[in-house]
Short mmCIF file of C-alpha atoms and ligand atoms in Angstrom, two decimals:
data_model
loop_
_atom_site.label_atom_id
_atom_site.label_comp_id
_atom_site.label_asym_id
_atom_site.label_seq_id
_atom_site.Cartn_x
_atom_site.Cartn_y
_atom_site.Cartn_z
CA MET A 29 0.03 3.64 32.30
CA PRO A 30 2.49 4.24 29.51
CA ASP A 31 1.88 6.95 26.98
CA TYR A 32 1.35 5.60 23.47
CA MET A 33 1.29 8.99 21.82
CA PHE A 34 4.79 8.50 20.43
CA LEU A 35 3.60 5.38 18.60
CA LEU A 36 0.87 7.39 16.92
CA GLU A 37 3.29 10.12 15.96
CA SER A 38 5.86 7.77 14.49
CA ARG A 39 3.82 4.99 12.91
CA LEU A 40 0.99 6.79 11.12
CA SER A 41 1.49 8.05 7.57
CA PRO A 42 0.90 11.81 7.10
CA GLU A 43 -2.45 10.98 5.44
CA GLN A 44 -3.46 8.66 8.29
CA ARG A 45 -2.49 11.29 10.83
CA ALA A 46 -4.58 13.90 9.01
CA ALA A 47 -7.57 11.51 9.04
CA MET A 48 -7.10 10.86 12.75
CA LEU A 49 -6.89 14.57 13.57
CA ARG A 50 -10.07 15.22 11.59
CA VAL A 51 -11.95 12.46 13.44
CA GLN A 52 -10.65 13.79 16.76
CA GLU A 53 -11.76 17.29 15.85
CA LEU A 54 -15.26 16.21 14.82
CA ALA A 55 -15.69 14.09 17.94
CA ALA A 56 -14.71 17.08 20.07
CA VAL A 57 -17.24 19.31 18.28
CA LEU A 58 -19.99 16.72 18.80
CA GLY A 59 -18.95 16.09 22.39
CA PHE A 60 -18.15 12.36 21.86
CA ASN A 61 -15.26 10.52 23.41
CA VAL A 62 -13.17 8.88 20.69
CA TYR A 63 -10.65 6.05 20.70
CA LEU A 64 -8.46 4.16 18.32
CA THR A 65 -9.37 0.51 18.72
CA GLY A 66 -9.17 -3.05 17.44
CA GLY A 67 -6.72 -4.03 14.75
CA THR A 68 -5.19 -0.55 14.56
CA VAL A 69 -4.00 -0.62 18.15
CA ARG A 70 -2.89 -4.25 17.88
CA ASP A 71 -0.87 -3.47 14.76
CA LEU A 72 0.59 -0.31 16.31
CA ILE A 73 1.81 -2.28 19.30
CA THR A 74 3.18 -5.23 17.37
CA GLY A 75 4.84 -3.06 14.73
CA ALA A 76 2.78 -4.57 11.90
CA ASN A 77 1.72 -2.57 8.86
CA LEU A 78 -1.10 -0.16 9.65
CA ARG A 79 -3.64 -0.94 6.98
CA ASP A 80 -6.60 0.93 8.35
CA LEU A 81 -7.76 3.11 11.21
CA ASP A 82 -10.54 1.70 13.42
CA PHE A 83 -12.17 4.37 15.60
CA THR A 84 -14.76 3.85 18.31
CA VAL A 85 -16.86 6.74 19.60
CA GLU A 86 -19.15 6.99 22.58
CA GLY A 87 -21.97 8.33 20.40
CA ASN A 88 -23.49 7.90 16.95
CA PRO A 89 -20.87 8.11 14.16
CA SER A 90 -23.37 8.86 11.39
CA LYS A 91 -23.13 12.65 11.83
CA MET A 92 -19.36 12.38 11.75
CA ALA A 93 -19.60 10.40 8.51
CA ARG A 94 -21.69 13.17 6.93
CA GLU A 95 -19.15 15.81 7.93
CA LEU A 96 -16.25 13.67 6.71
CA GLU A 97 -18.00 13.19 3.38
CA LYS A 98 -18.10 16.96 2.98
CA GLY A 99 -14.32 16.97 3.39
CA GLY A 100 -13.82 14.42 0.61
CA ALA A 101 -14.09 11.13 2.50
CA LYS A 102 -16.06 8.32 0.86
CA VAL A 103 -18.48 6.19 2.83
CA LEU A 104 -17.99 2.62 1.61
CA SER A 105 -20.72 1.09 3.73
CA GLU A 106 -22.90 2.09 6.63
CA ASP A 107 -24.73 -0.20 9.04
CA GLU A 108 -27.26 1.98 10.80
CA LYS A 109 -28.35 -0.75 13.21
CA LEU A 110 -24.79 -1.40 14.39
CA ARG A 111 -23.84 2.26 13.99
CA HIS A 112 -20.77 1.23 12.03
CA VAL A 113 -19.34 3.14 9.07
CA GLU A 114 -16.59 1.96 6.72
CA LEU A 115 -14.76 4.87 5.13
CA LEU A 116 -12.13 5.87 2.69
CA PHE A 117 -10.72 9.10 4.10
CA ALA A 118 -9.10 11.78 1.96
CA GLY A 119 -5.67 10.59 0.82
CA ASP A 120 -6.89 7.01 0.33
CA VAL A 121 -6.82 6.14 4.03
CA GLU A 122 -9.03 3.18 4.91
CA GLY A 123 -10.86 3.21 8.20
CA SER A 124 -14.02 2.68 10.19
CA ILE A 125 -15.94 4.43 12.93
CA SER A 126 -18.20 2.47 15.27
CA ALA A 127 -20.39 3.41 18.17
CA ALA A 128 -19.21 1.82 21.42
CA ARG A 129 -21.59 -1.04 22.13
CA ASP A 130 -22.17 -3.92 24.46
CA GLU A 131 -23.65 -7.21 23.30
CA HIS A 132 -25.94 -9.11 25.62
CA TYR A 133 -26.67 -12.78 24.85
CA VAL A 134 -29.86 -14.07 26.49
CA ARG A 135 -28.56 -17.58 25.84
CA PRO A 136 -25.20 -18.54 24.29
CA GLY A 137 -25.48 -18.68 20.52
CA THR A 138 -28.62 -16.56 20.23
CA ARG A 139 -28.70 -13.18 18.51
CA PRO A 140 -27.24 -10.61 20.89
CA GLU A 141 -29.15 -7.63 22.18
CA ILE A 142 -27.19 -4.46 21.48
CA ARG A 143 -26.80 -1.65 23.98
CA TRP A 144 -24.86 1.55 23.39
CA SER A 145 -22.12 1.61 25.95
CA THR A 146 -18.86 3.06 27.20
CA ILE A 147 -15.52 2.14 25.65
CA MET A 148 -14.67 -0.27 28.50
CA GLU A 149 -17.82 -2.37 27.93
CA ASP A 150 -17.16 -2.25 24.21
CA LEU A 151 -13.65 -3.62 24.65
CA ARG A 152 -14.87 -6.46 26.86
CA ARG A 153 -17.41 -7.69 24.29
CA ARG A 154 -14.73 -8.14 21.62
CA ASP A 155 -13.39 -11.44 20.31
CA PHE A 156 -9.82 -11.76 21.55
CA SER A 157 -7.80 -9.90 24.16
CA LEU A 158 -5.27 -8.66 21.59
CA ASN A 159 -8.14 -6.97 19.75
CA ALA A 160 -9.62 -5.45 22.88
CA ILE A 161 -7.17 -2.60 23.47
CA ALA A 162 -7.86 1.09 22.86
CA ILE A 163 -5.84 4.30 22.78
CA SER A 164 -7.62 7.45 23.92
CA LEU A 165 -7.74 10.36 21.50
CA ASN A 166 -9.47 12.65 23.98
CA PRO A 167 -7.80 15.92 24.94
CA ALA A 168 -7.37 15.12 28.64
CA SER A 169 -6.05 11.57 28.17
CA ARG A 170 -4.64 11.48 24.66
CA GLY A 171 -2.30 8.52 24.21
CA LEU A 172 -3.57 6.59 27.24
CA LEU A 173 -3.85 2.84 26.69
CA LEU A 174 -7.04 1.07 27.79
CA ASP A 175 -6.46 -2.66 28.17
CA PRO A 176 -9.14 -4.13 30.44
CA THR A 177 -8.54 -7.76 29.41
CA ASN A 178 -4.74 -7.78 29.52
CA GLY A 179 -4.24 -8.01 25.79
CA LEU A 180 -0.77 -6.49 25.98
CA SER A 181 0.47 -9.41 28.02
CA ASP A 182 -1.03 -11.91 25.54
CA ILE A 183 0.71 -10.09 22.70
CA GLU A 184 3.98 -10.40 24.62
CA HIS A 185 3.38 -14.13 25.06
CA GLY A 186 2.37 -14.60 21.44
CA GLU A 187 -1.09 -15.92 22.22
CA VAL A 188 -4.59 -15.45 20.86
CA ARG A 189 -6.94 -15.59 23.85
CA ALA A 190 -10.73 -15.62 23.54
CA LEU A 191 -12.53 -13.53 26.12
CA SER A 192 -15.27 -15.94 27.17
CA ILE A 193 -16.07 -19.62 27.30
CA HIS A 194 -19.02 -18.83 25.03
CA SER A 195 -16.91 -16.89 22.54
CA PHE A 196 -17.14 -19.43 19.68
CA THR A 197 -20.72 -20.43 20.50
CA ASN A 198 -21.85 -16.83 20.39
CA GLN A 199 -20.07 -16.10 17.11
CA PRO A 200 -18.74 -19.16 15.28
CA VAL A 201 -17.03 -16.91 12.71
CA ARG A 202 -14.46 -16.38 15.44
CA LEU A 203 -13.17 -19.88 14.58
CA LEU A 204 -11.98 -18.48 11.24
CA ARG A 205 -10.80 -15.27 12.89
CA ALA A 206 -8.79 -17.09 15.57
CA LEU A 207 -6.86 -19.10 12.98
CA ARG A 208 -6.41 -16.07 10.73
CA LEU A 209 -4.98 -13.94 13.51
CA ALA A 210 -2.75 -16.70 14.87
CA ALA A 211 -1.36 -17.52 11.39
CA ARG A 212 -0.83 -13.89 10.48
CA MET A 213 1.00 -13.05 13.67
CA GLY A 214 2.81 -16.34 14.17
CA PHE A 215 0.94 -16.77 17.47
CA LYS A 216 -0.65 -19.85 18.97
CA LEU A 217 -4.06 -20.24 20.56
CA GLU A 218 -3.88 -19.89 24.34
CA SER A 219 -4.47 -23.29 25.96
CA ARG A 220 -8.02 -22.72 27.19
CA THR A 221 -8.94 -21.00 23.94
CA GLN A 222 -7.63 -24.07 22.10
CA GLU A 223 -9.88 -26.29 24.24
CA TRP A 224 -12.90 -24.10 23.51
CA PHE A 225 -11.96 -24.11 19.85
CA ASN A 226 -11.76 -27.93 19.74
CA LEU A 227 -15.06 -28.25 21.57
CA ALA A 228 -16.73 -25.92 19.08
CA ILE A 229 -15.43 -27.97 16.15
CA GLU A 230 -16.62 -31.19 17.84
CA ARG A 231 -20.07 -29.66 18.05
CA GLU A 232 -19.77 -28.63 14.36
CA LEU A 233 -20.39 -24.97 15.13
CA GLN A 234 -18.38 -24.11 12.02
CA LEU A 235 -21.32 -25.26 9.93
CA THR A 236 -23.42 -22.47 11.43
CA ILE A 237 -21.13 -19.65 10.25
CA THR A 238 -23.24 -17.50 7.96
CA PRO A 239 -21.93 -17.04 4.39
CA GLU A 240 -21.88 -13.26 4.98
CA ASP A 241 -19.64 -13.69 8.03
CA ALA A 242 -17.39 -16.06 6.09
CA GLY A 243 -17.38 -13.44 3.29
CA GLU A 244 -16.10 -10.78 5.69
CA GLU A 245 -13.25 -13.13 6.54
CA VAL A 246 -12.49 -13.73 2.85
CA ARG A 247 -12.46 -9.97 2.33
CA SER A 248 -9.95 -9.61 5.16
CA LEU A 249 -7.98 -12.58 3.84
CA SER A 250 -7.49 -10.95 0.44
CA ARG A 251 -5.98 -7.92 2.16
CA GLU A 252 -3.56 -9.98 4.24
CA GLU A 253 0.20 -9.81 3.68
CA ARG A 254 0.56 -13.60 3.57
CA PRO A 255 -2.85 -15.12 2.90
CA GLN A 256 -1.35 -18.49 1.99
CA LEU A 257 -0.47 -19.12 5.66
CA ILE A 258 -4.05 -18.50 6.70
CA LEU A 259 -5.52 -20.59 3.90
CA LYS A 260 -3.31 -23.50 4.95
CA GLU A 261 -4.59 -23.22 8.53
CA TRP A 262 -8.20 -23.06 7.34
CA GLU A 263 -7.57 -25.99 5.03
CA GLU A 264 -6.02 -28.09 7.79
CA GLY A 265 -8.92 -27.26 10.09
CA ASP A 266 -11.42 -28.26 7.39
CA LEU A 267 -12.81 -24.75 7.42
CA LEU A 268 -12.20 -24.01 3.76
CA GLU A 269 -15.47 -25.76 2.87
CA LEU A 270 -17.23 -22.75 4.37
CA VAL A 271 -15.76 -20.46 1.76
CA HIS A 272 -16.49 -22.77 -1.15
CA PRO A 273 -16.65 -26.57 -1.43
CA ILE A 274 -14.77 -26.48 -4.74
CA LEU A 275 -12.07 -24.33 -3.21
CA ALA A 276 -11.62 -26.99 -0.53
CA LYS A 277 -11.53 -29.75 -3.12
CA LYS A 278 -9.32 -28.10 -5.72
CA HIS A 279 -7.25 -26.12 -3.21
CA PRO A 280 -6.60 -22.36 -3.34
CA GLY A 281 -4.27 -21.01 -6.03
CA TYR A 282 -1.17 -21.12 -3.86
CA ASP A 283 1.18 -20.70 -6.86
CA ALA A 284 -0.65 -17.61 -8.08
CA ILE A 285 -0.69 -16.19 -4.53
CA ASN A 286 3.06 -16.71 -4.21
CA ARG A 287 3.70 -15.09 -7.59
CA LEU A 288 1.68 -12.05 -6.58
CA ILE A 289 3.44 -11.78 -3.23
CA LYS A 290 6.83 -11.89 -4.93
CA VAL A 291 5.76 -9.08 -7.25
CA ARG A 292 4.34 -7.10 -4.33
CA ASP A 293 7.66 -7.32 -2.49
CA ASP A 294 9.37 -6.09 -5.64
CA LEU A 295 6.94 -3.17 -5.82
CA TYR A 296 7.62 -2.33 -2.17
CA MET A 297 11.32 -2.17 -3.00
CA ALA A 298 10.55 0.21 -5.85
CA GLY A 299 8.62 2.44 -3.45
CA PHE A 300 5.03 1.44 -4.28
CA ARG A 301 2.44 0.18 -1.82
CA PRO A 302 -0.34 -1.09 -4.04
CA ARG A 303 -3.66 -2.37 -2.78
CA LEU A 304 -3.87 -5.89 -4.05
CA ALA A 305 -7.22 -7.11 -2.70
CA THR A 306 -8.75 -7.76 -6.12
CA PRO A 307 -5.79 -9.52 -7.78
CA MET A 308 -5.29 -11.46 -4.55
CA LEU A 309 -8.93 -12.53 -4.56
CA LEU A 310 -8.48 -13.71 -8.15
CA ALA A 311 -5.33 -15.60 -7.17
CA ILE A 312 -7.05 -17.29 -4.23
CA PHE A 313 -10.03 -18.35 -6.33
CA GLY A 314 -7.93 -18.91 -9.45
CA ARG A 315 -9.30 -22.39 -9.96
CA LEU A 316 -12.94 -21.31 -10.12
CA LYS A 317 -14.48 -20.46 -13.46
CA ASP A 318 -15.60 -16.81 -13.95
CA ARG A 319 -19.25 -17.56 -13.32
CA GLU A 320 -18.48 -19.72 -10.30
CA LEU A 321 -16.42 -16.92 -8.82
CA SER A 322 -19.16 -14.33 -9.24
CA ASN A 323 -21.74 -16.68 -7.72
CA THR A 324 -19.45 -17.49 -4.82
CA LEU A 325 -18.73 -13.85 -4.08
CA SER A 326 -22.41 -13.03 -4.28
CA LYS A 327 -23.19 -15.82 -1.78
CA LEU A 328 -20.45 -14.52 0.48
CA GLY A 329 -22.26 -11.18 0.63
CA TYR A 330 -19.92 -9.19 -1.62
CA ARG A 331 -21.48 -5.98 -2.93
CA SER A 332 -22.34 -5.95 -6.63
CA VAL A 333 -19.75 -3.23 -7.34
CA GLU A 334 -17.10 -5.47 -5.80
CA ILE A 335 -18.21 -8.47 -7.85
CA GLU A 336 -18.24 -6.41 -11.00
CA ALA A 337 -14.76 -5.07 -10.23
CA SER A 338 -13.39 -8.58 -9.85
CA GLU A 339 -15.15 -9.74 -13.05
CA LYS A 340 -13.77 -6.86 -15.10
CA PHE A 341 -10.28 -6.90 -13.65
CA PRO A 342 -8.71 -9.52 -15.94
CA GLU A 343 -10.32 -7.94 -19.03
CA LYS A 344 -8.98 -4.54 -18.14
CA ALA A 345 -5.54 -6.04 -17.47
CA LEU A 346 -5.60 -7.61 -20.93
CA GLU A 347 -6.41 -4.24 -22.50
CA ILE A 348 -3.44 -2.72 -20.71
CA GLN A 349 -1.22 -5.56 -21.87
CA LYS A 350 -2.32 -4.94 -25.43
CA GLU A 351 -1.48 -1.24 -25.18
CA LEU A 352 1.91 -2.08 -23.76
CA ALA A 353 2.66 -4.40 -26.62
CA GLY A 354 1.37 -1.90 -29.20
CA LYS A 355 2.67 1.07 -31.16
CA LYS A 356 1.39 3.77 -28.83
CA THR A 357 3.91 2.80 -26.16
CA LYS A 358 6.80 2.08 -28.50
CA THR A 359 9.20 4.75 -27.24
CA PRO A 360 10.30 4.59 -23.61
CA ILE A 361 8.82 8.01 -22.86
CA ASP A 362 5.42 7.04 -24.28
CA ALA A 363 5.50 3.78 -22.34
CA TYR A 364 6.48 5.69 -19.20
CA ARG A 365 3.65 8.16 -19.55
CA TYR A 366 1.19 5.33 -20.09
CA ILE A 367 2.38 3.15 -17.22
CA GLU A 368 2.47 5.97 -14.68
CA LYS A 369 -1.29 6.32 -15.09
CA ILE A 370 -2.14 2.64 -14.66
CA PRO A 371 -3.32 1.70 -11.17
CA MET A 372 -0.53 -0.31 -9.57
CA GLU A 373 -2.77 -3.30 -8.90
CA TYR A 374 -2.86 -3.93 -12.67
CA VAL A 375 0.90 -3.58 -12.92
CA ALA A 376 1.21 -6.16 -10.13
CA TYR A 377 -1.30 -8.50 -11.75
CA LEU A 378 0.40 -8.35 -15.15
CA LEU A 379 3.87 -8.83 -13.66
CA ALA A 380 2.56 -11.92 -11.87
CA GLU A 381 0.40 -13.38 -14.60
CA SER A 382 1.33 -12.07 -18.04
CA SER A 383 3.58 -13.96 -20.44
CA ASN A 384 3.71 -11.14 -22.97
CA SER A 385 7.40 -10.29 -23.12
CA ALA A 386 6.95 -6.80 -24.65
CA ALA A 387 4.55 -5.75 -21.90
CA LEU A 388 6.64 -7.34 -19.17
CA SER A 389 9.90 -5.73 -20.25
CA LYS A 390 8.28 -2.27 -20.26
CA LEU A 391 6.76 -2.78 -16.82
CA LYS A 392 10.09 -3.96 -15.44
CA ALA A 393 11.96 -1.08 -17.08
CA PHE A 394 9.41 1.32 -15.59
CA LEU A 395 10.01 0.06 -12.06
CA HIS A 396 13.73 -0.47 -12.07
CA LYS A 397 15.15 1.91 -14.68
CA TRP A 398 12.77 4.71 -15.60
CA ARG A 399 11.36 5.51 -12.19
CA PRO A 400 14.81 6.05 -10.62
CA VAL A 401 15.64 8.41 -13.53
CA ARG A 402 12.36 10.24 -12.95
CA GLN A 403 13.16 10.58 -9.27
CA ALA A 404 16.54 12.11 -10.08
CA LEU A 405 14.98 14.69 -12.42
CA PRO A 406 15.25 17.53 -9.85
CA ILE A 407 19.03 17.31 -10.41
CA VAL A 408 18.52 18.14 -14.07
CA ALA A 409 16.38 21.12 -13.06
CA THR A 410 19.14 22.32 -10.73
CA GLU A 411 21.69 21.96 -13.51
CA LEU A 412 19.52 23.98 -15.88
CA GLU A 413 18.99 26.66 -13.26
CA ALA A 414 22.74 26.83 -12.71
CA LEU A 415 23.17 27.56 -16.43
CA GLY A 416 21.07 30.65 -15.84
CA MET A 417 17.71 29.58 -17.23
CA PRO A 418 14.77 31.11 -15.35
CA ARG A 419 12.02 28.72 -14.19
CA GLY A 420 8.84 28.68 -16.23
CA PRO A 421 7.02 26.65 -18.88
CA LYS A 422 10.02 26.59 -21.24
CA PHE A 423 12.27 25.49 -18.39
CA ASP A 424 9.87 22.63 -17.50
CA GLN A 425 9.66 21.56 -21.12
CA ILE A 426 13.44 21.32 -21.38
CA VAL A 427 13.60 19.21 -18.21
CA GLN A 428 10.95 16.90 -19.66
CA ASP A 429 12.85 16.70 -22.95
CA VAL A 430 16.01 15.71 -21.09
CA PHE A 431 13.99 13.07 -19.24
CA ALA A 432 12.86 11.59 -22.57
CA ILE A 433 16.50 11.62 -23.76
CA GLN A 434 17.61 9.93 -20.54
CA LEU A 435 15.04 7.15 -20.98
CA ASN A 436 16.79 6.42 -24.27
CA GLY A 437 19.97 5.79 -22.32
CA ARG A 438 21.67 9.12 -23.02
CA ALA A 439 22.50 12.19 -20.87
CA LYS A 440 23.71 10.04 -18.03
CA THR A 441 26.76 12.05 -16.97
CA PRO A 442 26.59 15.67 -15.77
CA GLU A 443 28.91 16.69 -18.65
CA GLU A 444 26.68 15.11 -21.24
CA ARG A 445 23.62 16.69 -19.67
CA VAL A 446 25.09 20.19 -19.58
CA LYS A 447 25.91 19.92 -23.25
CA ILE A 448 22.34 18.87 -24.03
CA LEU A 449 20.87 21.48 -21.71
CA ARG A 450 22.90 24.22 -23.44
CA LYS A 451 21.70 23.01 -26.80
CA LEU A 452 18.05 22.85 -25.77
CA SER A 453 18.06 26.17 -23.91
CA GLY A 454 20.27 28.06 -26.37
CA ILE A 455 22.52 29.19 -23.53
CA LYS A 456 26.01 29.47 -24.98
CA GLU A 457 29.20 28.72 -23.17
CA PRO A 458 30.78 31.84 -21.70
CA PRO A 459 33.85 33.10 -23.62
CA LYS A 460 37.05 31.25 -22.74
CA LYS A 461 38.97 34.29 -21.51
CA LYS A 462 36.40 35.10 -18.88
CA GLU A 463 36.53 31.52 -17.70
CA LYS A 464 40.24 31.80 -17.01
CA GLU A 465 40.09 35.12 -15.26
CA LYS A 466 37.15 34.40 -13.05
CA LYS A 467 37.28 31.78 -10.32
CA PRO A 468 33.99 29.86 -10.33
CA ALA A 469 31.50 30.80 -7.65
CA LYS A 470 30.84 27.94 -5.22
CA ALA A 471 27.16 27.40 -6.05
CA GLU A 472 27.94 27.16 -9.72
CA LYS A 473 30.97 25.01 -9.20
CA HIS A 474 29.62 21.90 -10.86
CA VAL A 475 28.48 23.60 -14.08
CA GLU A 476 31.51 25.85 -14.24
CA THR A 477 33.73 22.83 -13.88
CA ALA A 478 32.02 21.10 -16.74
CA ALA A 479 32.34 24.20 -18.89
CA GLU A 480 35.93 24.61 -17.82
CA LYS A 481 36.65 21.04 -18.68
CA LYS A 482 35.29 21.61 -22.12
CA ALA A 483 37.26 24.84 -22.53
CA ALA A 484 40.41 23.04 -21.34
CA ALA A 485 39.79 20.25 -23.83
CA VAL A 486 39.37 22.77 -26.63
CA GLU A 487 42.54 24.56 -25.51
CA LYS A 488 44.47 21.29 -25.34
CA HIS A 489 43.27 20.36 -28.77
CA ALA A 490 44.31 23.77 -30.14
CA THR A 491 47.77 23.46 -28.52
CA HIS A 492 48.13 20.03 -30.01
CA GLU A 493 47.14 21.36 -33.42
CA ARG A 494 49.58 24.28 -33.09
CA HIS A 495 52.29 21.86 -32.04
CA LYS A 496 51.50 19.61 -35.03
CA ALA A 497 51.52 22.60 -37.37
CA GLY A 498 54.84 23.73 -35.88
CA MET A 499 56.37 20.29 -36.38
CA LYS A 500 55.14 20.19 -39.96
CA ALA A 501 56.59 23.62 -40.67
CA ALA A 502 59.89 22.63 -39.12
CA ALA A 503 59.97 19.44 -41.17
CA ALA A 504 59.20 21.40 -44.34
CA LYS A 505 61.95 23.87 -43.50
CA HIS A 506 64.36 21.02 -42.88
CA LYS A 507 63.39 19.41 -46.21
CA ALA A 508 63.80 22.73 -48.03
CA LYS A 509 67.28 23.20 -46.48
CA LYS A 510 68.28 19.77 -47.70
P1 ATP B 618 -7.79 -6.45 10.15
O1 ATP B 618 -6.38 -6.03 10.27
O2 ATP B 618 -7.97 -7.70 9.38
O3 ATP B 618 -8.71 -5.34 9.75
P2 ATP B 618 -9.13 -6.21 12.62
O4 ATP B 618 -8.88 -6.84 13.95
O5 ATP B 618 -9.08 -4.73 12.53
O6 ATP B 618 -8.15 -6.88 11.62
P3 ATP B 618 -11.83 -6.00 11.76
O7 ATP B 618 -12.66 -7.03 11.09
O8 ATP B 618 -11.52 -4.72 11.09
O9 ATP B 618 -10.51 -6.76 12.15
O10 ATP B 618 -12.50 -5.71 13.17
C1 ATP B 618 -12.15 -4.61 13.98
C2 ATP B 618 -12.27 -5.00 15.44
O11 ATP B 618 -13.61 -5.37 15.73
C3 ATP B 618 -11.44 -6.22 15.83
O12 ATP B 618 -10.13 -5.87 16.16
C4 ATP B 618 -12.19 -6.74 16.99
O13 ATP B 618 -11.89 -6.01 18.17
C5 ATP B 618 -13.63 -6.44 16.65
N1 ATP B 618 -14.28 -7.59 16.01
C6 ATP B 618 -14.33 -7.89 14.71
N2 ATP B 618 -15.03 -9.02 14.51
C7 ATP B 618 -15.43 -9.43 15.72
C8 ATP B 618 -16.20 -10.52 16.19
N3 ATP B 618 -16.69 -11.43 15.36
N4 ATP B 618 -16.41 -10.60 17.50
C9 ATP B 618 -15.94 -9.68 18.33
N5 ATP B 618 -15.21 -8.65 17.99
C10 ATP B 618 -14.96 -8.51 16.68
MG1 MG B 619 -9.57 -3.39 10.92
#
């Protein structure tokens, strides 16, 4: 079996890797086997963005959750019956830890009996083969791929394949999941899976999807890269009714979704990776009135904190817009300082939805003009150091002052900056004579050159003046002679 360790090493962010190492460590201490599973492995293999880390342990994850909490992780939800914990690890890494389990259905479509199991049984009870792959994180087999249902081959063929003839009967929410996965990945349903899917729809199994299960799908939808593709599939399959009848009738806010996606791509280019679940949810449900939205989310099993967050989001965005259009953010540096503290999801929302030109122009300047200047600020520090200023609070203040000057469109060239840095630091230019005698040291070359240039300019000017004076004197002499 191939070794997938290199994928882990290269694809995880430093924060994700730290979270994984911590989970590995805790599992080892507790004597549990631990695996990366589900969407994480699928996304690793296909090269998709790694949004979250799904771990499965052969044991109860609740003790691990307690330990992780001590280290700064936040438990977002915990299902003690299913032994499933949703977490936000330190460094804002989303993830989950589940106990390996098998599900036994006495009859298709009944509630399954749950048995704690090994990883292999756990993988076989999953929905689709491409979701039923694991990577071992155990010391003796770290990086080993476990693929008991041949998911890798289905990924290669671009197919979503259900693992049992009873798959949709047992869990009708898989109808939504199948279309979501296929649309997201550009895959098709494998032929037998398509037959089972059609049969399930004929039998109207979609009407038995619980609102909570549909809600989980909506939650996942709002975190998708291109939710509009999935919504179109759900709409075509008449499954949108399950989310909300009005949404099916009035259609999702495709325009708002597209606007937000365009902004998100822009933010990616500027080096930001904002979480856009809330603004995306608002875009999707854009045509519902505030109250309708809250009621819908509540029916879909959203937690009250989530509902409140979505209710307050537009209000908070309006407050931000007001600040951006007001006096407190009049100068570029004040606007910069204000915007850098705003969570990026609000920046994205305003860029997509606001029509306030003052606010918009500041947000755009922040992304495309001010941030690049901020990122180049270490150069200014190097220049100041080269002038001979020791690092410390005064040094930092000068760098910040230059930053403010740069945001006003000045101090763009090294020459201009050195002049300003000399002024702010009180470091005078070395005497001209010394300049001429001494060849500049290599490390100081840039600053010396600038100083030299200035000295040369002064010298040239003086020569010119002397020449002019000489000419005048000669002319006067000539006149006198006459
Ligand atoms: P996403 O990228 O949207 O998080 P995901 O595949 O990780 O996709 P989750 O809802 O986080 O989706 O589920 C994690 C894993 O749990 C899935 O990959 C799948 O193996 C399994 N799973 C989720 N829902 C079901 C289900 N209804 N039936 C069987 N297995 C499921
Ligand atoms: Mg997941």
